């Protein structure tokens, strides 16, 4: 079955950086678009970024454009989210997902605080 395991979260100061990873299994990773979502405290889950099967196309929420970069390594079945210039409002649990499937991983907590 589809399995997604996110990692790389943590506590970081405003202006800092983190790189999230998501290891996927149970499906042909290279054939599917992948996305990152996040859910902040008291907020609904929102789409943060997405990437096409080859990595040639990417898209971002306006709130993270210019600060976050999504990428993928199809040989490793892994999708990444490089997060720079982090702000307190980026605090959330971050999840990866293949939109074609309903499965979610456990997420990884990102906390931006001084």
Coordinates of C-alpha atoms in Angstrom, one line a residue:
X1 CA 0.0 0.0 0.0
X2 CA 1.0 3.6 -0.3
X3 CA 3.4 4.7 2.4
X4 CA 4.7 8.2 3.0
X5 CA 7.3 9.0 5.7
X6 CA 8.1 12.7 6.3
X7 CA 11.2 13.8 8.2
X8 CA 13.4 16.8 8.7
X9 CA 11.2 19.0 10.9
X10 CA 12.3 20.7 14.0
X11 CA 12.6 24.0 15.9
X12 CA 14.2 26.9 14.0
X13 CA 14.6 30.6 14.6
X14 CA 12.9 33.1 12.3
X15 CA 15.0 33.6 9.2
X16 CA 16.4 30.1 9.5
X17 CA 16.2 27.1 7.1
X18 CA 15.0 23.5 7.1
X19 CA 14.9 20.8 4.5
X20 CA 12.1 18.3 4.7
X21 CA 12.2 14.9 3.1
X22 CA 9.4 12.5 2.2
X23 CA 10.2 8.8 1.4
X24 CA 7.5 7.2 -0.7
X25 CA 6.7 3.5 -1.3
X26 CA 4.0 1.3 -2.5
X27 CA 3.5 3.0 -5.9
X28 CA 5.5 3.9 -9.0
X29 CA 6.8 7.2 -7.6
X30 CA 8.1 8.6 -10.8
X31 CA 4.7 8.4 -12.4
X32 CA 2.9 10.7 -10.0
X33 CA 2.7 14.3 -9.1
X34 CA 3.7 15.0 -5.6
X35 CA 2.7 17.8 -3.2
X36 CA 3.5 19.2 0.2
X37 CA 0.7 20.4 2.5
X38 CA 0.8 21.9 6.0
X39 CA -1.6 22.4 8.9
X40 CA -1.0 25.1 11.3
X41 CA -2.5 25.3 14.8
X42 CA -6.2 25.9 14.6
X43 CA -6.0 26.1 10.8
X44 CA -7.2 23.9 7.9
X45 CA -4.7 21.9 6.0
X46 CA -3.4 23.8 3.0
X47 CA -1.4 23.1 -0.2
X48 CA 2.1 24.5 0.0
X49 CA 3.8 23.3 -3.2
X50 CA 3.6 20.7 -5.9
X51 CA 5.9 19.1 -8.5
X52 CA 5.3 17.3 -11.7
X53 CA 6.5 13.7 -12.4
X54 CA 9.8 14.8 -14.0
X55 CA 10.3 17.8 -11.7
X56 CA 10.1 20.1 -14.7
X57 CA 7.1 22.0 -13.3
X58 CA 6.6 23.3 -9.8
X59 CA 4.0 25.4 -8.2
X60 CA 3.7 27.2 -4.8
X61 CA 1.2 28.9 -2.5
X62 CA 1.7 32.6 -2.6
X63 CA 2.6 32.6 1.0
X64 CA 5.8 30.6 0.4
X65 CA 6.7 31.6 -3.1
X66 CA 10.4 32.7 -3.3
X67 CA 11.2 31.1 0.0
X68 CA 10.4 27.4 -0.4
X69 CA 11.7 25.0 -3.1
X70 CA 10.2 21.6 -3.9
X71 CA 12.3 19.0 -5.6
X72 CA 12.3 15.2 -6.2
X73 CA 14.7 12.4 -6.7
X74 CA 12.9 9.7 -8.6
X75 CA 15.8 7.3 -8.2
X76 CA 15.3 7.5 -4.4
X77 CA 11.5 7.8 -4.4
X78 CA 11.9 10.9 -2.3
X79 CA 10.4 14.4 -2.5
X80 CA 12.0 17.4 -0.7
X81 CA 10.9 20.8 0.5
X82 CA 13.7 23.3 1.1
X83 CA 12.4 26.1 3.3
X84 CA 14.4 29.3 3.7
X85 CA 13.7 32.6 5.4
X86 CA 11.3 30.9 7.7
X87 CA 8.6 32.9 9.6
X88 CA 6.6 32.1 12.7
X89 CA 3.5 31.7 10.5
X90 CA 5.2 28.8 8.8
X91 CA 4.8 26.8 12.0
X92 CA 2.8 23.7 11.1
X93 CA 2.8 20.0 10.7
X94 CA 4.0 19.4 7.1
X95 CA 2.8 16.4 5.1
X96 CA 3.6 15.1 1.6
X97 CA 1.0 13.5 -0.6
X98 CA 0.5 12.0 -4.0
X99 CA -2.7 13.7 -4.9
X100 CA -3.8 10.7 -6.9
X101 CA -4.0 8.7 -3.7
X102 CA -5.9 9.2 -0.4
X103 CA -3.0 8.2 2.0
X104 CA -1.3 10.7 4.2
X105 CA 1.9 10.2 6.2
X106 CA 2.4 11.1 9.8
X107 CA 3.7 14.5 9.1
X108 CA 6.7 16.3 10.5
X109 CA 6.4 19.3 12.9
X110 CA 8.1 22.6 12.0
X111 CA 8.2 25.2 14.7
X112 CA 9.6 28.7 13.9
X113 CA 10.2 30.6 17.1
X114 CA 12.8 32.7 18.8

